[in-house]
Amino acid sequence: MVNIKRYCKKVDITDDNFIKTCIYEYLDEKWQRNNVARLFVRFSDYSFNQIKTIVKAREYGLLNESIDYIANYIKQSLLTEKLQLRPILYYERIDGMNKKTRIIGVQEPLHQIYDYIAVNGLMELFNVRIGVFQCSSLPKKGPFYGKKHIEKWVRETKVVYFIKSDIKQCFPSIPLDKLKEKLKRDVKNNKLLWLVFELLDMFQHGLSIGSYLSQYLSNYYLSYAYHYANENLFKIRKTKHKGNVKVKLINHILFYMDDFLLTGSSKKDLKKAMNMLSEYVYTKLGLTIKPT
């Protein structure tokens, strides 16, 4: 029997300090927002204009009591396992770069705070599972991180070929049942799993573009493709002295959210690797890689 290591066992998402830390992390650089001011109006005796004046003066300490009320409200909802959140609002946005139409979800601030609680609760899992060269939406791992390493790979290799593609409609196409199965396998924390599943069930289709939680869960789900590529994209070569040996089909793989890059020294090997990866992504993850 295979012993599968499970994570997040010691996380207590109902802990007061944990909840407050998530609230302050969410509020960082968001104090000025009108919807945040309305959240404080709901949990204080201040008016909207008073909240805006306090924030403009950066007298955030005046809102400590309100944050305590928010934290206690969240704690009770977690203890009783009852979330009362407004429905997510969806709208269409045309991407300025490639002119794709994307459906963006907008969550109320309270909902976003629960996202931060879920992400911080799952952080041990994310740190272990998400690959070294899975970029985007992760601290210190944005486009410049990826660009730096691609340039290094090109410099260090005499001949470099590449294949670049992406997952078709990645966020809305991620099957939540498969995602939940993987989370249940990897996470040993019933309260945390309950929260994550509740938040997932509020999405319209798959994961929601614009959600803080979705960014991390997408990287986590695609980590299975990333690790498959690193560990299984090889061919068998017959040698005179060593017999059959495994030879890697690719030199490197890099993900930028749902876009990915394979590099290698052989066009033939790269095409074979791409076919194998496409098959794995389709059969095991329920996703489709666009024809390259």
Short mmCIF file of C-alpha atoms in Angstrom, two decimals:
data_model
loop_
_atom_site.label_atom_id
_atom_site.label_comp_id
_atom_site.label_asym_id
_atom_site.label_seq_id
_atom_site.Cartn_x
_atom_site.Cartn_y
_atom_site.Cartn_z
CA MET A 1 0.00 0.00 0.00
CA VAL A 2 1.39 3.40 -1.03
CA ASN A 3 1.73 5.84 1.85
CA ILE A 4 0.63 9.24 0.54
CA LYS A 5 1.80 12.20 2.57
CA ARG A 6 -0.98 14.64 3.46
CA TYR A 7 -0.62 18.28 4.38
CA CYS A 8 -2.12 21.15 6.39
CA LYS A 9 -2.89 18.93 9.39
CA LYS A 10 -1.91 21.52 11.99
CA VAL A 11 -3.67 24.52 10.44
CA ASP A 12 -6.51 25.95 12.55
CA ILE A 13 -8.50 28.31 10.35
CA THR A 14 -10.75 29.19 13.33
CA ASP A 15 -7.81 30.62 15.31
CA ASP A 16 -8.31 34.34 16.07
CA ASN A 17 -4.76 35.37 15.17
CA PHE A 18 -4.83 33.33 11.96
CA ILE A 19 -8.08 35.00 10.86
CA LYS A 20 -6.84 38.51 11.71
CA THR A 21 -3.58 37.91 9.86
CA CYS A 22 -5.60 36.96 6.76
CA ILE A 23 -7.77 40.06 7.12
CA TYR A 24 -4.77 42.37 7.31
CA GLU A 25 -3.12 40.58 4.40
CA TYR A 26 -6.26 41.13 2.36
CA LEU A 27 -6.48 44.80 3.36
CA ASP A 28 -2.91 45.55 2.31
CA GLU A 29 -3.17 48.11 -0.52
CA LYS A 30 -6.98 47.80 -0.49
CA TRP A 31 -7.84 50.24 2.32
CA GLN A 32 -8.84 52.96 -0.15
CA ARG A 33 -11.49 50.90 -1.94
CA ASN A 34 -15.13 51.92 -1.58
CA ASN A 35 -16.33 48.33 -1.14
CA VAL A 36 -13.86 47.92 1.74
CA ALA A 37 -15.28 51.08 3.33
CA ARG A 38 -18.76 49.58 3.03
CA LEU A 39 -17.49 46.42 4.75
CA PHE A 40 -16.30 48.52 7.71
CA VAL A 41 -19.64 50.36 7.82
CA ARG A 42 -21.32 46.98 8.22
CA PHE A 43 -19.10 46.07 11.20
CA SER A 44 -18.83 49.45 12.96
CA ASP A 45 -20.76 52.53 14.03
CA TYR A 46 -18.90 54.72 11.55
CA SER A 47 -20.54 56.16 8.45
CA PHE A 48 -19.14 55.63 4.97
CA ASN A 49 -17.70 59.17 4.90
CA GLN A 50 -16.14 58.71 8.33
CA ILE A 51 -14.46 55.49 7.19
CA LYS A 52 -13.09 57.27 4.10
CA THR A 53 -11.74 60.09 6.28
CA ILE A 54 -10.05 57.63 8.65
CA VAL A 55 -8.45 55.77 5.77
CA LYS A 56 -7.33 58.97 4.03
CA ALA A 57 -5.59 60.02 7.25
CA ARG A 58 -4.08 56.52 7.56
CA GLU A 59 -5.45 56.23 11.09
CA TYR A 60 -6.04 52.53 10.63
CA GLY A 61 -5.84 51.88 14.38
CA LEU A 62 -9.31 53.40 14.71
CA LEU A 63 -10.64 50.41 12.78
CA ASN A 64 -9.10 47.74 15.02
CA GLU A 65 -12.37 47.16 16.83
CA SER A 66 -14.17 46.72 13.52
CA ILE A 67 -11.57 44.19 12.43
CA ASP A 68 -12.15 42.32 15.69
CA TYR A 69 -15.87 42.20 14.88
CA ILE A 70 -15.16 40.95 11.34
CA ALA A 71 -12.77 38.30 12.68
CA ASN A 72 -15.31 37.10 15.24
CA TYR A 73 -18.06 36.96 12.61
CA ILE A 74 -15.84 34.87 10.35
CA LYS A 75 -14.80 32.61 13.23
CA GLN A 76 -18.40 31.83 14.14
CA SER A 77 -19.27 31.11 10.52
CA LEU A 78 -16.36 28.65 10.31
CA LEU A 79 -17.23 26.97 13.61
CA THR A 80 -20.88 26.52 12.59
CA GLU A 81 -19.94 25.84 8.93
CA LYS A 82 -22.39 28.39 7.59
CA LEU A 83 -21.27 30.95 5.02
CA GLN A 84 -23.59 33.80 4.13
CA LEU A 85 -22.08 35.55 1.12
CA ARG A 86 -23.54 37.53 -1.73
CA PRO A 87 -23.50 35.82 -5.15
CA ILE A 88 -20.45 36.47 -7.30
CA LEU A 89 -21.06 39.07 -10.03
CA TYR A 90 -19.78 38.15 -13.49
CA TYR A 91 -18.98 40.39 -16.44
CA GLU A 92 -17.23 40.07 -19.79
CA ARG A 93 -13.83 41.66 -20.37
CA ILE A 94 -11.86 41.73 -23.62
CA ASP A 95 -8.19 41.05 -23.03
CA GLY A 96 -6.13 43.91 -24.45
CA MET A 97 -3.26 41.63 -25.52
CA ASN A 98 -4.96 38.88 -27.50
CA LYS A 99 -8.53 40.22 -27.72
CA LYS A 100 -9.94 37.14 -25.99
CA THR A 101 -13.23 37.55 -24.17
CA ARG A 102 -12.96 36.46 -20.55
CA ILE A 103 -15.65 36.09 -17.90
CA ILE A 104 -14.44 37.84 -14.73
CA GLY A 105 -15.95 37.17 -11.32
CA VAL A 106 -16.21 39.97 -8.76
CA GLN A 107 -16.52 38.94 -5.11
CA GLU A 108 -17.52 41.11 -2.17
CA PRO A 109 -14.67 41.91 0.30
CA LEU A 110 -15.92 39.42 2.91
CA HIS A 111 -15.83 36.67 0.29
CA GLN A 112 -12.30 37.70 -0.66
CA ILE A 113 -11.19 37.44 2.97
CA TYR A 114 -12.43 33.84 3.06
CA ASP A 115 -10.29 33.29 -0.05
CA TYR A 116 -7.23 34.50 1.86
CA ILE A 117 -8.08 32.19 4.76
CA ALA A 118 -8.37 29.24 2.37
CA VAL A 119 -5.13 30.09 0.54
CA ASN A 120 -3.13 30.59 3.74
CA GLY A 121 -4.62 27.41 5.13
CA LEU A 122 -3.46 25.48 2.05
CA MET A 123 -0.07 27.19 1.78
CA GLU A 124 1.89 24.19 3.05
CA LEU A 125 0.40 22.11 0.22
CA PHE A 126 1.05 24.81 -2.38
CA ASN A 127 4.68 25.20 -1.31
CA VAL A 128 5.26 21.48 -1.76
CA ARG A 129 3.21 20.77 -4.89
CA ILE A 130 3.56 23.85 -7.12
CA GLY A 131 6.64 23.45 -9.31
CA VAL A 132 9.78 25.58 -9.32
CA PHE A 133 9.03 26.84 -12.82
CA GLN A 134 5.31 27.37 -12.40
CA CYS A 135 5.02 31.13 -12.58
CA SER A 136 2.30 33.80 -12.31
CA SER A 137 0.22 34.82 -9.31
CA LEU A 138 2.86 33.50 -6.94
CA PRO A 139 5.15 35.73 -4.85
CA LYS A 140 8.47 36.49 -6.63
CA LYS A 141 7.54 34.19 -9.53
CA GLY A 142 6.10 36.47 -12.18
CA PRO A 143 6.95 36.93 -15.88
CA PHE A 144 10.46 38.32 -15.22
CA TYR A 145 11.28 35.22 -13.15
CA GLY A 146 10.31 33.04 -16.10
CA LYS A 147 12.09 35.27 -18.65
CA LYS A 148 15.34 35.12 -16.65
CA HIS A 149 15.38 31.33 -16.63
CA ILE A 150 14.42 30.96 -20.30
CA GLU A 151 17.34 33.22 -21.25
CA LYS A 152 19.64 31.09 -19.07
CA TRP A 153 18.47 27.87 -20.72
CA VAL A 154 19.11 29.34 -24.18
CA ARG A 155 22.62 30.48 -23.21
CA GLU A 156 23.57 27.11 -21.71
CA THR A 157 22.32 24.91 -24.58
CA LYS A 158 23.89 24.80 -28.06
CA VAL A 159 20.69 23.89 -29.88
CA VAL A 160 17.30 24.88 -28.51
CA TYR A 161 13.91 24.09 -29.97
CA PHE A 162 10.68 24.87 -28.20
CA ILE A 163 6.98 24.21 -28.25
CA LYS A 164 4.63 26.71 -26.66
CA SER A 165 0.92 26.22 -26.07
CA ASP A 166 -1.77 26.67 -23.47
CA ILE A 167 -4.78 25.00 -21.88
CA LYS A 168 -8.07 25.71 -23.64
CA GLN A 169 -10.35 27.81 -21.38
CA CYS A 170 -8.33 26.66 -18.39
CA PHE A 171 -10.06 28.28 -15.39
CA PRO A 172 -13.69 27.55 -16.32
CA SER A 173 -12.77 24.12 -17.70
CA ILE A 174 -11.13 22.71 -14.56
CA PRO A 175 -13.44 19.91 -13.35
CA LEU A 176 -14.23 20.70 -9.73
CA ASP A 177 -14.93 17.06 -8.92
CA LYS A 178 -11.41 16.08 -9.99
CA LEU A 179 -9.92 19.07 -8.16
CA LYS A 180 -11.77 18.13 -4.98
CA GLU A 181 -10.57 14.53 -5.26
CA LYS A 182 -6.97 15.68 -5.39
CA LEU A 183 -7.45 18.05 -2.46
CA LYS A 184 -9.04 15.29 -0.38
CA ARG A 185 -6.11 13.06 -1.21
CA ASP A 186 -3.47 15.69 -0.36
CA VAL A 187 -5.05 17.54 2.58
CA LYS A 188 -5.83 16.17 6.04
CA ASN A 189 -7.92 18.96 7.56
CA ASN A 190 -11.70 18.59 7.47
CA LYS A 191 -12.52 22.17 8.44
CA LEU A 192 -10.19 23.60 5.80
CA LEU A 193 -11.53 21.25 3.13
CA TRP A 194 -15.09 22.22 4.04
CA LEU A 195 -14.27 25.92 3.53
CA VAL A 196 -12.46 25.35 0.24
CA PHE A 197 -15.27 23.19 -1.14
CA GLU A 198 -17.91 25.74 -0.07
CA LEU A 199 -16.03 28.48 -1.90
CA LEU A 200 -15.59 26.30 -4.98
CA ASP A 201 -19.31 25.53 -5.10
CA MET A 202 -20.04 29.26 -5.36
CA PHE A 203 -18.30 29.51 -8.74
CA GLN A 204 -20.37 29.52 -11.89
CA HIS A 205 -18.18 27.17 -13.97
CA GLY A 206 -14.92 25.60 -12.90
CA LEU A 207 -12.63 28.17 -11.29
CA SER A 208 -13.43 31.87 -11.38
CA ILE A 209 -11.08 34.32 -13.10
CA GLY A 210 -10.46 37.16 -10.65
CA SER A 211 -10.54 34.97 -7.55
CA TYR A 212 -7.45 34.93 -5.31
CA LEU A 213 -8.18 31.32 -4.38
CA SER A 214 -8.62 30.28 -8.02
CA GLN A 215 -5.14 31.52 -8.93
CA TYR A 216 -3.53 29.19 -6.42
CA LEU A 217 -5.84 26.25 -7.06
CA SER A 218 -5.20 26.50 -10.80
CA ASN A 219 -1.44 26.35 -10.23
CA TYR A 220 -1.96 23.44 -7.82
CA TYR A 221 -4.13 21.50 -10.29
CA LEU A 222 -1.72 22.11 -13.18
CA SER A 223 1.17 21.05 -10.97
CA TYR A 224 0.13 17.49 -11.79
CA ALA A 225 0.87 18.22 -15.47
CA TYR A 226 4.10 19.98 -14.54
CA HIS A 227 5.41 17.07 -12.46
CA TYR A 228 4.27 14.54 -15.06
CA ALA A 229 6.29 16.42 -17.69
CA ASN A 230 9.37 16.55 -15.48
CA GLU A 231 9.22 12.91 -14.43
CA ASN A 232 7.65 10.95 -17.31
CA LEU A 233 8.49 12.55 -20.64
CA PHE A 234 11.22 10.17 -21.74
CA LYS A 235 11.91 7.52 -24.37
CA ILE A 236 13.73 4.19 -24.17
CA ARG A 237 17.02 3.99 -26.04
CA LYS A 238 18.87 0.70 -26.61
CA THR A 239 22.60 0.88 -25.89
CA LYS A 240 25.33 -1.67 -26.45
CA HIS A 241 26.75 -1.72 -22.92
CA LYS A 242 23.92 -0.52 -20.67
CA GLY A 243 20.94 -2.08 -22.40
CA ASN A 244 17.73 -0.04 -22.37
CA VAL A 245 18.14 3.42 -20.85
CA LYS A 246 15.68 6.25 -20.29
CA VAL A 247 16.35 9.44 -22.26
CA LYS A 248 14.47 12.65 -21.48
CA LEU A 249 12.45 14.08 -24.36
CA ILE A 250 12.66 17.65 -23.04
CA ASN A 251 15.28 19.78 -21.35
CA HIS A 252 12.98 22.15 -19.47
CA ILE A 253 9.33 22.99 -18.86
CA LEU A 254 7.93 26.31 -17.67
CA PHE A 255 4.32 27.20 -16.90
CA TYR A 256 3.01 30.76 -16.84
CA MET A 257 -0.45 30.10 -15.38
CA ASP A 258 -2.06 28.01 -18.15
CA ASP A 259 0.55 28.83 -20.82
CA PHE A 260 3.52 26.51 -20.96
CA LEU A 261 6.82 26.13 -22.74
CA LEU A 262 8.76 22.93 -23.52
CA THR A 263 12.39 23.20 -24.62
CA GLY A 264 14.64 20.52 -26.07
CA SER A 265 17.40 19.67 -28.51
CA SER A 266 15.29 17.59 -30.90
CA LYS A 267 12.15 18.61 -32.80
CA LYS A 268 11.07 14.97 -33.03
CA ASP A 269 11.43 14.44 -29.27
CA LEU A 270 9.56 17.65 -28.50
CA LYS A 271 6.63 16.63 -30.68
CA LYS A 272 6.52 13.22 -28.97
CA ALA A 273 6.66 14.92 -25.56
CA MET A 274 3.85 17.27 -26.52
CA ASN A 275 1.64 14.38 -27.61
CA MET A 276 2.29 12.54 -24.35
CA LEU A 277 1.59 15.62 -22.26
CA SER A 278 -1.59 16.38 -24.21
CA GLU A 279 -2.83 12.84 -23.62
CA TYR A 280 -2.09 13.04 -19.89
CA VAL A 281 -3.77 16.42 -19.49
CA TYR A 282 -6.87 15.22 -21.32
CA THR A 283 -7.28 11.81 -19.70
CA LYS A 284 -6.12 12.58 -16.15
CA LEU A 285 -7.05 16.23 -15.67
CA GLY A 286 -10.01 16.60 -18.01
CA LEU A 287 -8.44 19.54 -19.85
CA THR A 288 -7.47 20.18 -23.47
CA ILE A 289 -4.20 21.56 -24.76
CA LYS A 290 -4.72 23.71 -27.83
CA PRO A 291 -3.23 22.36 -31.08
CA THR A 292 0.24 23.90 -31.46
#
